[in-house]
GROMACS .gro file of C-alpha atoms in nm:
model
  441
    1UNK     CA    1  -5.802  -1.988  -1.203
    2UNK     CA    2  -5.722  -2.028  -0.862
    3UNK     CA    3  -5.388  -2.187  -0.684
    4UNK     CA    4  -5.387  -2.394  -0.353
    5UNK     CA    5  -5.093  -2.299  -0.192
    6UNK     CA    6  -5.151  -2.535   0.088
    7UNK     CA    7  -4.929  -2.805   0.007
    8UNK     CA    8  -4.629  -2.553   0.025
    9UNK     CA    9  -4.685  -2.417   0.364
   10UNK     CA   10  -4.489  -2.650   0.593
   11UNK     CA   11  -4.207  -2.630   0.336
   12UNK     CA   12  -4.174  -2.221   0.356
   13UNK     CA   13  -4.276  -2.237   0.737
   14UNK     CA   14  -3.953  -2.497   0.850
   15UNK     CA   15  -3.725  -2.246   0.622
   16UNK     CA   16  -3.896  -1.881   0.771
   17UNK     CA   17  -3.553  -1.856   0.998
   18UNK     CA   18  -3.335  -2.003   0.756
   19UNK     CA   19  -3.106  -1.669   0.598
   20UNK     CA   20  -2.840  -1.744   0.340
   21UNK     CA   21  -2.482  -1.806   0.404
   22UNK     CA   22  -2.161  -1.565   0.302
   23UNK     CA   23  -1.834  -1.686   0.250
   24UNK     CA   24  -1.651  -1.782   0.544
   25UNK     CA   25  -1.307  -1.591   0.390
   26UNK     CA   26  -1.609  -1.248   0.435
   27UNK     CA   27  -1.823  -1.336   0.704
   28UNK     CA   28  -1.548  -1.366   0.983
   29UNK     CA   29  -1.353  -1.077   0.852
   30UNK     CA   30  -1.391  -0.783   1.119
   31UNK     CA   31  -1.385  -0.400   1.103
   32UNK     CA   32  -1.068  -0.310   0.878
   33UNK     CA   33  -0.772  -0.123   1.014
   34UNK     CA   34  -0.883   0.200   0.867
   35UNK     CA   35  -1.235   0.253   0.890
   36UNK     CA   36  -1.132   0.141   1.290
   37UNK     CA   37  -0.865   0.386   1.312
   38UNK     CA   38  -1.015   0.667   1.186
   39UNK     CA   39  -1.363   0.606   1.400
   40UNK     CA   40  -1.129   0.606   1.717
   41UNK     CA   41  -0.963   0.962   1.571
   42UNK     CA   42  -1.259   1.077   1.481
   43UNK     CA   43  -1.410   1.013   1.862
   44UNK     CA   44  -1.145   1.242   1.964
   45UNK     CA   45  -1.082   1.494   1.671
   46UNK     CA   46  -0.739   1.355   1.673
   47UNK     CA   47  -0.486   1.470   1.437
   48UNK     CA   48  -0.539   1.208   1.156
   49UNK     CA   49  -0.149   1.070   1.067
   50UNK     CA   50  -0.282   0.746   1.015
   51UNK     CA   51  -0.453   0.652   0.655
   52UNK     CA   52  -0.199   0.794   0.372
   53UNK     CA   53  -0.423   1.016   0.223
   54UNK     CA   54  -0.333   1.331   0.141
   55UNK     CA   55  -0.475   1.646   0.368
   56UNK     CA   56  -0.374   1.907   0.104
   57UNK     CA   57  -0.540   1.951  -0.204
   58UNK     CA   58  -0.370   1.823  -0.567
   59UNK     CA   59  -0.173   2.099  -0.739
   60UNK     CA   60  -0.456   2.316  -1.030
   61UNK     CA   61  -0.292   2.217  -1.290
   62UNK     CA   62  -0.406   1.842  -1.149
   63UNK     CA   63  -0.716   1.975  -1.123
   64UNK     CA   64  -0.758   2.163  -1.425
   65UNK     CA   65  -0.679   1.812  -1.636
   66UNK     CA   66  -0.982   1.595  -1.461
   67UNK     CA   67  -1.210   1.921  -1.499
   68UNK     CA   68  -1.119   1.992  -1.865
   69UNK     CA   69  -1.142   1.613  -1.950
   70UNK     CA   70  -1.526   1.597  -1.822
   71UNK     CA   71  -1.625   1.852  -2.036
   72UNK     CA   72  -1.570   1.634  -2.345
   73UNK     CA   73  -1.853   1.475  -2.477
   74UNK     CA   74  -1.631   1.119  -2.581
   75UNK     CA   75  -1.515   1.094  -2.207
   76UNK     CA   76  -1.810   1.031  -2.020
   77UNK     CA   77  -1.867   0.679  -2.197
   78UNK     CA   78  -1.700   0.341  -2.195
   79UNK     CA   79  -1.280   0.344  -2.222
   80UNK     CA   80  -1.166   0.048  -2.388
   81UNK     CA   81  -1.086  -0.209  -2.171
   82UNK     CA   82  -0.701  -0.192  -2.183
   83UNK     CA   83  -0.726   0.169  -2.146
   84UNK     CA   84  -0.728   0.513  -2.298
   85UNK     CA   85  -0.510   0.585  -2.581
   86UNK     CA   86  -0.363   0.902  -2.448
   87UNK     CA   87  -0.273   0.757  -2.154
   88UNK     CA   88  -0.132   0.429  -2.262
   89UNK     CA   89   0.111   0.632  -2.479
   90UNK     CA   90   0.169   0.863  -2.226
   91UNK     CA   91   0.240   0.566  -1.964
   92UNK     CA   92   0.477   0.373  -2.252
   93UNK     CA   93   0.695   0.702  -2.301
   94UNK     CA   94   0.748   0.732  -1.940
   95UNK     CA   95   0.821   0.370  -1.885
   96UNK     CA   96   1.046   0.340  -2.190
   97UNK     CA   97   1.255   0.605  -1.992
   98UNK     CA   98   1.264   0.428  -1.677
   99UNK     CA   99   1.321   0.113  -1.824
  100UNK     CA  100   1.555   0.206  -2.059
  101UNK     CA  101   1.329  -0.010  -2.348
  102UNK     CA  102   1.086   0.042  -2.549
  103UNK     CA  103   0.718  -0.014  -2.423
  104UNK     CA  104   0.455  -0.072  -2.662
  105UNK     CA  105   0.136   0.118  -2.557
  106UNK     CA  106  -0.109  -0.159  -2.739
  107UNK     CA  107   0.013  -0.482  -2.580
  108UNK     CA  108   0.272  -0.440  -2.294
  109UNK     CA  109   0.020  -0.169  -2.069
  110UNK     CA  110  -0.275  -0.177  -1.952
  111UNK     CA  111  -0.477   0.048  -1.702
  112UNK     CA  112  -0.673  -0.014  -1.371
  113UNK     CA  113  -0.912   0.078  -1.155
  114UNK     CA  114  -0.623   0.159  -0.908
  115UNK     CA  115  -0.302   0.002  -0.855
  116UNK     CA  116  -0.480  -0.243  -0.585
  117UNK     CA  117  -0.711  -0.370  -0.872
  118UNK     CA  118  -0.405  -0.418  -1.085
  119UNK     CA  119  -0.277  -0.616  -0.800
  120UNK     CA  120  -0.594  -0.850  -0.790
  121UNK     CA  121  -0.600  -0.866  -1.194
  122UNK     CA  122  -0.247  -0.999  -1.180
  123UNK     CA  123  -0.264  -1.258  -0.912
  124UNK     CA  124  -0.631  -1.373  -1.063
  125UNK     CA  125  -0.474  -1.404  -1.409
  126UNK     CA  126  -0.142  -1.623  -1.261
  127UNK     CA  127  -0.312  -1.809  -0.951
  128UNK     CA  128  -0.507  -2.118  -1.009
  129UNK     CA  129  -0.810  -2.194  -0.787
  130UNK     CA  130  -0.783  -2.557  -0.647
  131UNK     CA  131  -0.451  -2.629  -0.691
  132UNK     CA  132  -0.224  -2.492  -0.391
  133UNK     CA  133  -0.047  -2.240  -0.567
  134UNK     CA  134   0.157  -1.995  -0.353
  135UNK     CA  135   0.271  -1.643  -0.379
  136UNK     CA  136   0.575  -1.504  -0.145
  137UNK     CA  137   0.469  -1.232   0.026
  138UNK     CA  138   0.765  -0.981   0.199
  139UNK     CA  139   0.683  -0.859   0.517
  140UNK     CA  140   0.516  -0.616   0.625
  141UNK     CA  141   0.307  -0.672   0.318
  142UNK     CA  142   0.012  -0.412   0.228
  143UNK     CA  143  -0.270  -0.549   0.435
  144UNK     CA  144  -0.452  -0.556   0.031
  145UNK     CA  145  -0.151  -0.840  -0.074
  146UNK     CA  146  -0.365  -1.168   0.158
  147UNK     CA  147  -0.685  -1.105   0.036
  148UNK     CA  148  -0.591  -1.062  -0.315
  149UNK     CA  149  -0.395  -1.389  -0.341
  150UNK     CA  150  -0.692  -1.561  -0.141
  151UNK     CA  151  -0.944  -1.469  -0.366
  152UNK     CA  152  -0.759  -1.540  -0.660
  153UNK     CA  153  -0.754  -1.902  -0.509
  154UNK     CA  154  -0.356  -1.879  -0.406
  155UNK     CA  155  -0.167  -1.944  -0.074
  156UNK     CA  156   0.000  -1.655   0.086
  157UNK     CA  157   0.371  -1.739   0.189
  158UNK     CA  158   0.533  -1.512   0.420
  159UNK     CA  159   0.879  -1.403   0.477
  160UNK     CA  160   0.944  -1.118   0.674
  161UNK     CA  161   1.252  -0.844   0.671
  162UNK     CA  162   1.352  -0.857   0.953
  163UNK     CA  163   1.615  -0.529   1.132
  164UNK     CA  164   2.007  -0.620   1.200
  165UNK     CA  165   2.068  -0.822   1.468
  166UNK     CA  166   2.339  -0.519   1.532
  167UNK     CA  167   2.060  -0.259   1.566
  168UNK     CA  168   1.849  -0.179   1.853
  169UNK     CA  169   1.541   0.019   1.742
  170UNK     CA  170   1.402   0.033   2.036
  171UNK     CA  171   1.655   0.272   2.176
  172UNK     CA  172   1.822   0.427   1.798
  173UNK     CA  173   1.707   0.582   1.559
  174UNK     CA  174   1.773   0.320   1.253
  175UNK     CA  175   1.763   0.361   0.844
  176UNK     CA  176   1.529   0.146   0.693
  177UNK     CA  177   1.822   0.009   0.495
  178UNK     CA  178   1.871  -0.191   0.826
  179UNK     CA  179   1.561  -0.424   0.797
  180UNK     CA  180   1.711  -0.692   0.538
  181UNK     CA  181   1.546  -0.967   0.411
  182UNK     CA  182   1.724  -1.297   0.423
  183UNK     CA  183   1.777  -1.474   0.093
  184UNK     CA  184   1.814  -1.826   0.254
  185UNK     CA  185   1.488  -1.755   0.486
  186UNK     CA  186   1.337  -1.660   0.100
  187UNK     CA  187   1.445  -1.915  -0.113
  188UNK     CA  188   1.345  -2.203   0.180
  189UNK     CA  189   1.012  -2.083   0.158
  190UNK     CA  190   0.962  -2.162  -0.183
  191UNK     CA  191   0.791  -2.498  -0.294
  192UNK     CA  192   0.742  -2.669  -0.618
  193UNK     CA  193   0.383  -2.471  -0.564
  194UNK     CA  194   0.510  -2.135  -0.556
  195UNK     CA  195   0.400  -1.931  -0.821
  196UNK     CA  196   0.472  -1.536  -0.739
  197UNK     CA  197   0.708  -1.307  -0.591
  198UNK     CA  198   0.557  -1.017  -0.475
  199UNK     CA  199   0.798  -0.698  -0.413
  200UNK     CA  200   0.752  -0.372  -0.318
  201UNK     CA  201   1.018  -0.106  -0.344
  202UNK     CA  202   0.944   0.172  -0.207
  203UNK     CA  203   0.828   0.011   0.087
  204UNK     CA  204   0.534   0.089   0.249
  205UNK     CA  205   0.570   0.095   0.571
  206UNK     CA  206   0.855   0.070   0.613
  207UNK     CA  207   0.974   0.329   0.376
  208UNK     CA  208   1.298   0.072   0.213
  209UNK     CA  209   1.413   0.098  -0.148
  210UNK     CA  210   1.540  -0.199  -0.230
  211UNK     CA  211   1.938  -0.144  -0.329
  212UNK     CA  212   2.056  -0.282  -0.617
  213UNK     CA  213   2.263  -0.581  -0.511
  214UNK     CA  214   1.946  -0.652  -0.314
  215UNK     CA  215   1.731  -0.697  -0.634
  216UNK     CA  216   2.002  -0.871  -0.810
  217UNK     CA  217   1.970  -1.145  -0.525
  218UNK     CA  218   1.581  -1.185  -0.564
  219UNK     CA  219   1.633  -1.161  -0.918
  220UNK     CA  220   1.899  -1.429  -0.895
  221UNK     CA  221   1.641  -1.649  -0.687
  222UNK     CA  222   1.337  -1.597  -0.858
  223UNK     CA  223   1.502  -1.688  -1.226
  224UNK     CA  224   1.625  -2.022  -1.072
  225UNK     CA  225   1.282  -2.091  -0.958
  226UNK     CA  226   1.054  -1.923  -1.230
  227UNK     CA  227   0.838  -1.748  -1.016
  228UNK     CA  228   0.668  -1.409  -1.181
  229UNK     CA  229   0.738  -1.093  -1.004
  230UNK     CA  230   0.495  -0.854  -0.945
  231UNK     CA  231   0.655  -0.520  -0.817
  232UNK     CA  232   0.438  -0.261  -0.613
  233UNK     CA  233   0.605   0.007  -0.696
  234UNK     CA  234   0.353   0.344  -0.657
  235UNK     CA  235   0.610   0.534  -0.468
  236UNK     CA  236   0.882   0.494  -0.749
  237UNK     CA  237   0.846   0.875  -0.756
  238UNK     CA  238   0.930   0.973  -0.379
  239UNK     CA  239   1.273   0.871  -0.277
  240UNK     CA  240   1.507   1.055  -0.044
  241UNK     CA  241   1.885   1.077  -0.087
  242UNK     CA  242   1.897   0.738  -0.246
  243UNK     CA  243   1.785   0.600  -0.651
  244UNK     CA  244   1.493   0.402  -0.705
  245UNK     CA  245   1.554   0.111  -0.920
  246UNK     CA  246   1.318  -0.129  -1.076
  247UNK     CA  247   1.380  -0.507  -1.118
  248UNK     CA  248   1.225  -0.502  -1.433
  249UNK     CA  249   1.552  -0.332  -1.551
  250UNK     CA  250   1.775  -0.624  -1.418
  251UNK     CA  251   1.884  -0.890  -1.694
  252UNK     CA  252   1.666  -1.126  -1.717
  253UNK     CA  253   1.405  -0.996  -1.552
  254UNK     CA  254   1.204  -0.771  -1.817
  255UNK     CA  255   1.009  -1.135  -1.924
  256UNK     CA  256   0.915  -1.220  -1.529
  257UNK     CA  257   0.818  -0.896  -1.389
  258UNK     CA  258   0.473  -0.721  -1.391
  259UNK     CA  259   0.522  -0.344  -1.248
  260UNK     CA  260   0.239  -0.185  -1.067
  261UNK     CA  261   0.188   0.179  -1.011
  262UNK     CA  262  -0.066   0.436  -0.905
  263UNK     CA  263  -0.205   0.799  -1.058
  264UNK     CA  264  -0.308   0.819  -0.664
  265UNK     CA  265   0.040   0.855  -0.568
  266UNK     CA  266   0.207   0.981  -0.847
  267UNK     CA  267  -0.001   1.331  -0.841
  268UNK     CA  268  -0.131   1.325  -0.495
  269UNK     CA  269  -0.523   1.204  -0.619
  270UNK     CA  270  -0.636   0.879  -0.411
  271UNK     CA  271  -0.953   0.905  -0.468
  272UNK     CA  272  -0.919   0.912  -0.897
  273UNK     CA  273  -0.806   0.509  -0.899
  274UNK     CA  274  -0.613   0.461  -1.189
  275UNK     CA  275  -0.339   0.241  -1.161
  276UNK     CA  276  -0.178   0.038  -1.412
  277UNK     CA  277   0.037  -0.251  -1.540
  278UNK     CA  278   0.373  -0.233  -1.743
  279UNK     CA  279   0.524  -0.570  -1.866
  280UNK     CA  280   0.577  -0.804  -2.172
  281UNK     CA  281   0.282  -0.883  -2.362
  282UNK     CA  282   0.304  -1.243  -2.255
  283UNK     CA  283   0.211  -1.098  -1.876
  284UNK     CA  284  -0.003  -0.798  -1.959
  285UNK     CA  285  -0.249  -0.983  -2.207
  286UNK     CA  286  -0.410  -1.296  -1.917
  287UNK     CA  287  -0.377  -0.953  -1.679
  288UNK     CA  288  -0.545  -0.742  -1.901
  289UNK     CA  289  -0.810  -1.061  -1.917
  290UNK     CA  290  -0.857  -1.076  -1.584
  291UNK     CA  291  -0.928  -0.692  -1.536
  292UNK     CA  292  -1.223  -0.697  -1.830
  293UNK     CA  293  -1.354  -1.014  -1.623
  294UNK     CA  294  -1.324  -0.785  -1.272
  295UNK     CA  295  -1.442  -0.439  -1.383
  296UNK     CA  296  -1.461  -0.454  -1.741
  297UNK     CA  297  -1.299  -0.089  -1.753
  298UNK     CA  298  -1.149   0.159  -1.593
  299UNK     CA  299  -1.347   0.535  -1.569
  300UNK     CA  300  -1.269   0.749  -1.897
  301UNK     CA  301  -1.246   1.111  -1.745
  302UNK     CA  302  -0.992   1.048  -1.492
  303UNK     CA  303  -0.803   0.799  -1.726
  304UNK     CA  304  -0.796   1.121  -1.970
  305UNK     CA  305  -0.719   1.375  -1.679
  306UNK     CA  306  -0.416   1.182  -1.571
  307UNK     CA  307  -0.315   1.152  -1.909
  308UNK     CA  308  -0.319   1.532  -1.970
  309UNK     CA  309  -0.144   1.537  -1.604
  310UNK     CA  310   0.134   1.355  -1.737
  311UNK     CA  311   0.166   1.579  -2.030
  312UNK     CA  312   0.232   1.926  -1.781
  313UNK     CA  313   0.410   1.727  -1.533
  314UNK     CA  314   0.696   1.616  -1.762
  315UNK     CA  315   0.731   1.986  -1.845
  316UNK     CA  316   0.664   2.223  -1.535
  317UNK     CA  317   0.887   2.036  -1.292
  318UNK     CA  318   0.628   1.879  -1.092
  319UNK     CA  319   0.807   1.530  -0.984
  320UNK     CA  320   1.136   1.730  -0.879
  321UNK     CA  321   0.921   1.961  -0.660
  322UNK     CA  322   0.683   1.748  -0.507
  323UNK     CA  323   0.969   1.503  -0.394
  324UNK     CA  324   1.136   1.806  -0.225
  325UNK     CA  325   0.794   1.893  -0.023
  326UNK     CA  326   0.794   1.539   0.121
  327UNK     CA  327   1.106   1.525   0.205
  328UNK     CA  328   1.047   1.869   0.374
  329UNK     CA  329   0.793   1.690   0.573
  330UNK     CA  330   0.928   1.390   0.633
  331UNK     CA  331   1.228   1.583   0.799
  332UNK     CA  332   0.986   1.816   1.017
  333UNK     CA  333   0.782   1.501   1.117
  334UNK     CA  334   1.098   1.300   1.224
  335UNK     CA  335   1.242   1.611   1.417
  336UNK     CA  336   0.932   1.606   1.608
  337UNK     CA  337   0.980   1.268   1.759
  338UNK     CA  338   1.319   1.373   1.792
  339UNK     CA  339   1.190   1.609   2.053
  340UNK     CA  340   0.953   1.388   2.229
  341UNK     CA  341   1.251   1.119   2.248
  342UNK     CA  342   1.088   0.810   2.048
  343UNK     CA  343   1.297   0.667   1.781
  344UNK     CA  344   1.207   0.555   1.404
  345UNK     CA  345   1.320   0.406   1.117
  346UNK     CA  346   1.421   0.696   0.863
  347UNK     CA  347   1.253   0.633   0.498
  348UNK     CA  348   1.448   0.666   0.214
  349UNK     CA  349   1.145   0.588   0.023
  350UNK     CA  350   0.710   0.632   0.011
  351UNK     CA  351   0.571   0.872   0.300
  352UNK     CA  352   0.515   0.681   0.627
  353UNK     CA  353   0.728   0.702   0.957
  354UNK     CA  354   0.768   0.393   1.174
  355UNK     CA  355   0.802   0.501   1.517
  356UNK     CA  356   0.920   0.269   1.733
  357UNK     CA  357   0.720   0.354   2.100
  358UNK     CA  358   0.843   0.013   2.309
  359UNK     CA  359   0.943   0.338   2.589
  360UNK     CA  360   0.602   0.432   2.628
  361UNK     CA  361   0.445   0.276   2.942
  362UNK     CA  362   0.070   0.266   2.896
  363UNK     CA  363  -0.095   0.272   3.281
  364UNK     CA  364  -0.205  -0.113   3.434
  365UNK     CA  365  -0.511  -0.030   3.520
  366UNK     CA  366  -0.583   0.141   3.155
  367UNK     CA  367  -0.923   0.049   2.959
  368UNK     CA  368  -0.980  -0.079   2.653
  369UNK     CA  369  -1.261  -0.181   2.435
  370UNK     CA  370  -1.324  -0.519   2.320
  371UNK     CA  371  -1.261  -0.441   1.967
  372UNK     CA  372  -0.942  -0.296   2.057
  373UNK     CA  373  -0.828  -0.596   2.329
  374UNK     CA  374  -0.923  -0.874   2.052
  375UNK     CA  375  -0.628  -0.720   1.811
  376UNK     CA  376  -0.328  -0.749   2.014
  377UNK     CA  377  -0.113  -0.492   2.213
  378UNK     CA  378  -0.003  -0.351   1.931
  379UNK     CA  379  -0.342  -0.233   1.858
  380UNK     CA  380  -0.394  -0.134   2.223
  381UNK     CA  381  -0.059   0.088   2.183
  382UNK     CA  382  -0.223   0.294   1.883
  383UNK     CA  383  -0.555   0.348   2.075
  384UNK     CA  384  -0.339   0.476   2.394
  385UNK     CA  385  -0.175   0.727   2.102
  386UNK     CA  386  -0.521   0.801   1.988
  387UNK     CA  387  -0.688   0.896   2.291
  388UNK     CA  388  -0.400   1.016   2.541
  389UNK     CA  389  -0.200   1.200   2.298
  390UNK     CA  390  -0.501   1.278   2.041
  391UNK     CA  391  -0.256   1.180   1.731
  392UNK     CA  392  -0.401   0.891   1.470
  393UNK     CA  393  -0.130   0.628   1.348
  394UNK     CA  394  -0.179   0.298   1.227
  395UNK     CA  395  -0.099  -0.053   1.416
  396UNK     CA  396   0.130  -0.253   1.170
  397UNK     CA  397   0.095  -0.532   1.299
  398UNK     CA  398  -0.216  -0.542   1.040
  399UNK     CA  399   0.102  -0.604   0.782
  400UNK     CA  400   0.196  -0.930   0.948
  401UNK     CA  401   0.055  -1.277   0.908
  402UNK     CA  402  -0.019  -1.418   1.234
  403UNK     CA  403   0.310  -1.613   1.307
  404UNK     CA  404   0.553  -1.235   1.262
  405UNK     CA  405   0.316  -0.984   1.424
  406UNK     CA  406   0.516  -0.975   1.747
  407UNK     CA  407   0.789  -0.832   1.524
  408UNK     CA  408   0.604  -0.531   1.489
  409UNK     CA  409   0.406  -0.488   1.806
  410UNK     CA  410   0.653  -0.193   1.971
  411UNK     CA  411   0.603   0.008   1.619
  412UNK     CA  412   0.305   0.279   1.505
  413UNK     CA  413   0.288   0.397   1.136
  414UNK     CA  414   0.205   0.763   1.101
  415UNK     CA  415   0.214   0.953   0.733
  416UNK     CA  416   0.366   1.221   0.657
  417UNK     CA  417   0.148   1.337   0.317
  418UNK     CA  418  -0.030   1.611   0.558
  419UNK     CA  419  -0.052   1.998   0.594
  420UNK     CA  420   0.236   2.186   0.758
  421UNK     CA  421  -0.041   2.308   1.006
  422UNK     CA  422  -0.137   1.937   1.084
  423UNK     CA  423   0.210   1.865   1.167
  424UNK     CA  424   0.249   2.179   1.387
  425UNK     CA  425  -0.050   2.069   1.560
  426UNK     CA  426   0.057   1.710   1.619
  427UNK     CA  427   0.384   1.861   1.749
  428UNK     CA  428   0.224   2.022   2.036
  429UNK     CA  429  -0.015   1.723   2.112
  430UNK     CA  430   0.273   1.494   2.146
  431UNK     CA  431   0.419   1.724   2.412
  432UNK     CA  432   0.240   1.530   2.648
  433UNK     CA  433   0.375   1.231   2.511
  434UNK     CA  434   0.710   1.282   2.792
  435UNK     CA  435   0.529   1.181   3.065
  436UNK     CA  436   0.457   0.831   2.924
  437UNK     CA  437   0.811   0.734   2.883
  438UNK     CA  438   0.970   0.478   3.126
  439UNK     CA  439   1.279   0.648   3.197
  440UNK     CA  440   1.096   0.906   3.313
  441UNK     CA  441   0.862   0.740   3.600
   0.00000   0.00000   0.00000
């Protein structure tokens, strides 16, 4: 039986150039901040401070618990979608602990494809599409925070924290207890639409932990308005000198917070993603919904390798050691701008250095590529770094919404979760960093 195509021909012919549309929110969106970064470092065989991944290997025993959990039969299928026994319970003892309640492993927990997907399965489950609802987002925010709440169909509100008007970081060295976020500026940015609070304490970049009388007064605010708090909180574990505390443990605030965290950061293994979600079951279950609808499940081995991590790590010491190692290299990376005469904001918290570089004067007649001029001069000031000084950091201005990135245009973020030998090396590269500074031409 034969067809006569004929009659379709005009119709496929007018649509031969036609190609199908994406999504505006993913067609405009340009080369991200990392993947950039690291090409420019990479060009140059820079010494990569930039992306916080870690450039020294996890500790065996780390190891050991992702290798021994592959060779079980049971762990290379499905995990149930909440998670993997073992490591619920394990995550429910250890939050019972820092909470000072008890967590139920079966309905207050649940575990995700890293902390970011947590994130997304949070804002998706409380964020309607369609009807303007708005989450507050502190800034900087984690350039992950925007996209999240825009694809979960919210409105990203931003307030930023902004340094005492006493201060002059461009000249001192300042704490980051010194960049305060106004509770007025806050609570006037809050509508009848506003929906979520998102916090994160240990603050990355900036490296804050939120004080206590600080997260009474969001606490205070976000009660009075009912908004659900999600707290970021993967470096809960790294803190310098000064206590982490976690608004879930605030009265009043176990029933409104969801708490985020990250395998990743706890042992030093980015690449594993498991993160999870602590919080009553009232928050957990439309979160634990919204994961099954995103990824269905999280991968078994690692979930099960993280879970026999937790198990050594409570006994051999681990958190108490590795805290002492960053702090180590926090301390060496600091004196090393110390040297070079920049000044930063000193981290009591997470592993990043903000370094503010307003002294350096990059040369008039100095090229850039377009990619580079089409982000800003804050951007330009990290590819000067890059190439001149052959050190990677990252621009954080990409932790701004457009109307508060000139707050952060003087300021580079460089990590400090690298080798002793890659900080030794940047050292000497920034040597030549002296004959960029003002005072000195």
């Amino acid at each position: 039986m034969s067809r006569n195509f004929a009659s379709t021909a005009p119709a496929l012919a007018a649509n031969t150039f036609a190609r199908p549309q994406s999504a505006p929110m993913y067609s405009s969106t340009g080369l991200d901040v990392w993947t950039m970064m690291n090409q420019v470092a990479a060009s140059v065989d820079a010494v990569n401070l930039g992306q916080g991944f870690m450039s020294f290997p996890p500790k065996d025993f780390i190891k050991r618990a992702a290798q021994e959990a592959f060779t079980e039969d049971a762990n290379n299928q499905y995990a149930p979608p909440r998670g993997r026994p073992r490591l619920l319970e394990q995550l429910a003892a250890r939050f019972a602990e820092k909470l000072g309640r008890p967590i139920d492993p079966g309905s207050e927990v649940s575990v995700h494809a890293g902390a970011n997907e947590a994130l997304l399965s949070a804002f998706t489950a409380f964020l309607e599409h369609g009807k303007g609802q708005e989450a507050i987002l502190i800034e900087p925010a984690f350039d992950q925070y925007t996209p999240n709440v825009l694809m979960a169909g919210g409105k990203p509100v931003y307030v930023p924290l902004r340094v005492c008007a006493s201060k002059d970081p461009a000249t001192n060295t300042i704490s980051s207890s010194d960049w305060k976020l106004d509770y007025t500026e806050l609570e006037a940015a809050i509508t009848a639409n506003t929906r979520i609070l998102v916090l994160n304490t240990p603050h990355n970049p900036v490296g804050k932990v939120f004080a206590r009388d600080e997260l009474e007064a969001i606490a205070t605010i976000a009660q009075r308005h009912n908004l659900l708090v999600i707290s970021d909180e993967v470096y809960e574990h790294l803190t310098y000198a000064t206590d982490h505390v976690s608004i879930a443990t605030l009265p009043g605030m176990w029933e409104r917070t969801i708490t985020v965290g990250s395998a990743g950061k706890l042992f030093g293994v980015t690449g594993w993603r498991v993160g999870w979600a602590i919080g009553p079951a009232e928050l957990i279950h439309p979160t634990l919904s919204a994961h099954t609808r995103i990824v269905f499940t999280t991968n078994t081995p690692l979930q099960e390798g993280v879970a026999f991590a937790f198990v050594q790590a409570t006994s051999n010491g681990f958190f108490d050691s590795q805290r002492a190692e960053y702090e180590r290299r926090r301390d060496r990376l600091m004196a090393i701008f110390d040297d070079v005469g920049l000044p930063y904001v000193v981290p009591d918290g997470a592993y990043y250095l903000l370094v503010n570089a307003a002294a350096i004067k990059i040369p008039d007649t100095y090229e850039f590529p377009d990619f580079i001029k089409e982000r800003g001069p804050n951007f330009k000031l990290v590819y000067f770094f890059i190439k001149e000084f052959g050190v990677s950091g990252i621009p954080p201005t990409e932790f701004y919404s457009a109307e508060h990135k000139a707050l952060a245009n003087d300021y580079i973020r460089f990590a400090f979760c690298k080798t002793d030998e890659g900080l030794e090396d940047a050292s000497k590269r920034l040597q030549k960093l002296k004959l960029y500074l003002q005072s000195s031409s």
